[in-house]
């Protein structure tokens, strides 16, 4: 659609150039013909053609036509998003064999409102997450240098799709504070990364990948 509009614009410019050159040639023929009159007409034609090409390029950029550099930027962002998803899934697969997975599943059944994990146990849990989600943590820190450790562990536990009461329990943070934290992360993260971590659906992991870690 846009290319058609540009073609029409360019056609009008060419017609205008032809009209101007025609008038210039007729005027020069009515006078004493000389080399300078013909070269002057040619110079005018070149200037108008260059102006027409410049106008077309300006319209393309103004209307946001995709440029090669922009396309490369999109491909880089897509590659980063794919790598981030794979690193999260790799961590989830690895964590599936951790004793902490079973512990948290048991806690989820017995936990009561206002109950928090013990500080020493929290340190052990976070060390376990460091081990299994090493690549994903490195990717988050690279993309968001100011994210902070507490936010990183919150993202990992959310990526594991634990319920809110487990998130409250493991982070030793109230539900209201976690909502605020999530809102801030949403503002600072890309849409794709935020959806990857906080999407309500389970992260799809193939059974083949799970077997690699069992």
C-alpha positions as a Python dict, from the first residue, in 0.01 Angstrom:
ca = {
    (1, 'X'): (0, 0, 0),
    (2, 'X'): (274, 245, 102),
    (3, 'X'): (489, 150, -197),
    (4, 'X'): (196, 231, -426),
    (5, 'X'): (161, 574, -267),
    (6, 'X'): (532, 639, -311),
    (7, 'X'): (510, 533, -677),
    (8, 'X'): (224, 780, -740),
    (9, 'X'): (419, 1059, -570),
    (10, 'X'): (724, 981, -780),
    (11, 'X'): (510, 977, -1100),
    (12, 'X'): (373, 1324, -1023),
    (13, 'X'): (725, 1451, -961),
    (14, 'X'): (847, 1309, -1296),
    (15, 'X'): (552, 1470, -1478),
    (16, 'X'): (631, 1801, -1310),
    (17, 'X'): (995, 1769, -1411),
    (18, 'X'): (897, 1701, -1771),
    (19, 'X'): (670, 2004, -1780),
    (20, 'X'): (937, 2234, -1638),
    (21, 'X'): (1203, 2104, -1874),
    (22, 'X'): (968, 2135, -2171),
    (23, 'X'): (901, 2501, -2089),
    (24, 'X'): (1270, 2566, -2043),
    (25, 'X'): (1354, 2404, -2379),
    (26, 'X'): (1084, 2599, -2566),
    (27, 'X'): (1208, 2922, -2418),
    (28, 'X'): (1564, 2846, -2516),
    (29, 'X'): (1461, 2755, -2873),
    (30, 'X'): (1274, 3084, -2913),
    (31, 'X'): (1597, 3264, -2832),
    (32, 'X'): (1927, 3221, -3008),
    (33, 'X'): (2020, 2853, -2953),
    (34, 'X'): (2346, 2803, -2777),
    (35, 'X'): (2533, 2540, -2579),
    (36, 'X'): (2459, 2720, -2253),
    (37, 'X'): (2081, 2715, -2303),
    (38, 'X'): (2072, 2339, -2357),
    (39, 'X'): (2312, 2267, -2071),
    (40, 'X'): (2102, 2492, -1847),
    (41, 'X'): (1791, 2286, -1927),
    (42, 'X'): (1979, 1965, -1850),
    (43, 'X'): (2100, 2105, -1521),
    (44, 'X'): (1744, 2196, -1421),
    (45, 'X'): (1623, 1844, -1507),
    (46, 'X'): (1897, 1681, -1295),
    (47, 'X'): (1815, 1906, -998),
    (48, 'X'): (1442, 1825, -1020),
    (49, 'X'): (1505, 1451, -1049),
    (50, 'X'): (1732, 1455, -746),
    (51, 'X'): (1470, 1652, -558),
    (52, 'X'): (1207, 1392, -652),
    (53, 'X'): (1421, 1104, -530),
    (54, 'X'): (1493, 1290, -209),
    (55, 'X'): (1121, 1348, -154),
    (56, 'X'): (1048, 977, -195),
    (57, 'X'): (1315, 883, 59),
    (58, 'X'): (1180, 1141, 302),
    (59, 'X'): (825, 1006, 270),
    (60, 'X'): (944, 649, 328),
    (61, 'X'): (1118, 746, 650),
    (62, 'X'): (833, 972, 764),
    (63, 'X'): (576, 693, 728),
    (64, 'X'): (795, 445, 912),
    (65, 'X'): (876, 206, 629),
    (66, 'X'): (1094, -71, 769),
    (67, 'X'): (1464, -13, 710),
    (68, 'X'): (1734, -286, 709),
    (69, 'X'): (1884, -162, 1038),
    (70, 'X'): (1544, -167, 1207),
    (71, 'X'): (1486, -522, 1088),
    (72, 'X'): (1821, -632, 1233),
    (73, 'X'): (1728, -476, 1567),
    (74, 'X'): (1402, -675, 1572),
    (75, 'X'): (1589, -999, 1498),
    (76, 'X'): (1833, -934, 1783),
    (77, 'X'): (1547, -872, 2029),
    (78, 'X'): (1374, -1194, 1917),
    (79, 'X'): (1696, -1392, 1963),
    (80, 'X'): (1743, -1251, 2315),
    (81, 'X'): (1382, -1339, 2404),
    (82, 'X'): (1426, -1697, 2278),
    (83, 'X'): (1752, -1740, 2474),
    (84, 'X'): (1586, -1601, 2789),
    (85, 'X'): (1297, -1846, 2756),
    (86, 'X'): (1532, -2139, 2704),
    (87, 'X'): (1746, -2042, 3004),
    (88, 'X'): (1434, -2023, 3223),
    (89, 'X'): (1309, -2360, 3101),
    (90, 'X'): (1653, -2513, 3156),
    (91, 'X'): (1647, -2388, 3515),
    (92, 'X'): (1297, -2526, 3570),
    (93, 'X'): (1404, -2865, 3435),
    (94, 'X'): (1709, -2868, 3660),
    (95, 'X'): (1514, -2758, 3968),
    (96, 'X'): (1266, -3042, 3917),
    (97, 'X'): (1527, -3282, 4062),
    (98, 'X'): (1603, -3060, 4361),
    (99, 'X'): (1488, -3163, 4713),
    (100, 'X'): (1354, -2810, 4749),
    (101, 'X'): (1090, -2877, 4486),
    (102, 'X'): (934, -3146, 4706),
    (103, 'X'): (974, -2931, 5018),
    (104, 'X'): (787, -2639, 4863),
    (105, 'X'): (513, -2871, 4741),
    (106, 'X'): (466, -2997, 5095),
    (107, 'X'): (473, -2644, 5237),
    (108, 'X'): (210, -2540, 4984),
    (109, 'X'): (-30, -2797, 5133),
    (110, 'X'): (30, -2706, 5497),
    (111, 'X'): (113, -2336, 5493),
    (112, 'X'): (-107, -2092, 5687),
    (113, 'X'): (-162, -1721, 5632),
    (114, 'X'): (117, -1503, 5772),
    (115, 'X'): (368, -1788, 5791),
    (116, 'X'): (717, -1723, 5653),
    (117, 'X'): (1021, -1935, 5579),
    (118, 'X'): (1302, -1921, 5836),
    (119, 'X'): (1591, -1690, 5739),
    (120, 'X'): (1843, -1976, 5737),
    (121, 'X'): (1616, -2188, 5518),
    (122, 'X'): (1561, -1893, 5287),
    (123, 'X'): (1938, -1861, 5238),
    (124, 'X'): (1957, -2232, 5149),
    (125, 'X'): (1668, -2199, 4906),
    (126, 'X'): (1821, -1898, 4734),
    (127, 'X'): (2154, -2082, 4700),
    (128, 'X'): (1967, -2367, 4537),
    (129, 'X'): (1802, -2126, 4295),
    (130, 'X'): (2144, -1975, 4216),
    (131, 'X'): (2269, -2319, 4119),
    (132, 'X'): (1981, -2422, 3894),
    (133, 'X'): (1901, -2084, 3737),
    (134, 'X'): (2255, -1963, 3680),
    (135, 'X'): (2205, -1879, 3311),
    (136, 'X'): (1869, -1712, 3365),
    (137, 'X'): (2005, -1497, 3651),
    (138, 'X'): (2301, -1390, 3436),
    (139, 'X'): (2061, -1295, 3155),
    (140, 'X'): (1842, -1087, 3387),
    (141, 'X'): (2141, -907, 3540),
    (142, 'X'): (2282, -831, 3195),
    (143, 'X'): (1952, -690, 3070),
    (144, 'X'): (1852, -519, 3397),
    (145, 'X'): (2167, -434, 3599),
    (146, 'X'): (1967, -264, 3877),
    (147, 'X'): (1715, -544, 3925),
    (148, 'X'): (1844, -654, 4270),
    (149, 'X'): (1869, -1002, 4424),
    (150, 'X'): (1527, -1003, 4591),
    (151, 'X'): (1360, -922, 4260),
    (152, 'X'): (1561, -1194, 4085),
    (153, 'X'): (1447, -1464, 4329),
    (154, 'X'): (1091, -1333, 4308),
    (155, 'X'): (1108, -1364, 3928),
    (156, 'X'): (1243, -1720, 3949),
    (157, 'X'): (976, -1835, 4195),
    (158, 'X'): (710, -1669, 3978),
    (159, 'X'): (860, -1839, 3672),
    (160, 'X'): (821, -2170, 3857),
    (161, 'X'): (448, -2081, 3873),
    (162, 'X'): (409, -2119, 4248),
    (163, 'X'): (94, -1982, 4407),
    (164, 'X'): (89, -1645, 4576),
    (165, 'X'): (106, -1788, 4929),
    (166, 'X'): (430, -1972, 4843),
    (167, 'X'): (576, -1651, 4700),
    (168, 'X'): (484, -1472, 5022),
    (169, 'X'): (632, -1756, 5229),
    (170, 'X'): (963, -1781, 5040),
    (171, 'X'): (1028, -1408, 5002),
    (172, 'X'): (917, -1324, 5357),
    (173, 'X'): (716, -1039, 5207),
    (174, 'X'): (349, -945, 5237),
    (175, 'X'): (110, -997, 4947),
    (176, 'X'): (62, -622, 4910),
    (177, 'X'): (436, -560, 4888),
    (178, 'X'): (467, -830, 4624),
    (179, 'X'): (195, -665, 4415),
    (180, 'X'): (389, -340, 4428),
    (181, 'X'): (709, -520, 4334),
    (182, 'X'): (538, -689, 4040),
    (183, 'X'): (400, -357, 3919),
    (184, 'X'): (746, -199, 3927),
    (185, 'X'): (897, -489, 3737),
    (186, 'X'): (627, -456, 3473),
    (187, 'X'): (726, -93, 3416),
    (188, 'X'): (1098, -171, 3388),
    (189, 'X'): (1087, -496, 3190),
    (190, 'X'): (1005, -557, 2827),
    (191, 'X'): (658, -692, 2762),
    (192, 'X'): (795, -1027, 2639),
    (193, 'X'): (1012, -1084, 2947),
    (194, 'X'): (736, -991, 3189),
    (195, 'X'): (487, -1226, 3020),
    (196, 'X'): (746, -1506, 3016),
    (197, 'X'): (791, -1482, 3394),
    (198, 'X'): (449, -1383, 3520),
    (199, 'X'): (214, -1544, 3269),
    (200, 'X'): (-58, -1727, 3462),
    (201, 'X'): (-22, -2037, 3244),
    (202, 'X'): (235, -2306, 3307),
    (203, 'X'): (561, -2269, 3120),
    (204, 'X'): (555, -2542, 2853),
    (205, 'X'): (835, -2792, 2906),
    (206, 'X'): (860, -3101, 2693),
    (207, 'X'): (885, -3441, 2861),
    (208, 'X'): (1206, -3507, 2670),
    (209, 'X'): (1376, -3211, 2835),
    (210, 'X'): (1257, -3320, 3178),
    (211, 'X'): (1405, -3667, 3127),
    (212, 'X'): (1745, -3513, 3065),
    (213, 'X'): (1750, -3393, 3425),
    (214, 'X'): (1601, -3699, 3589),
}
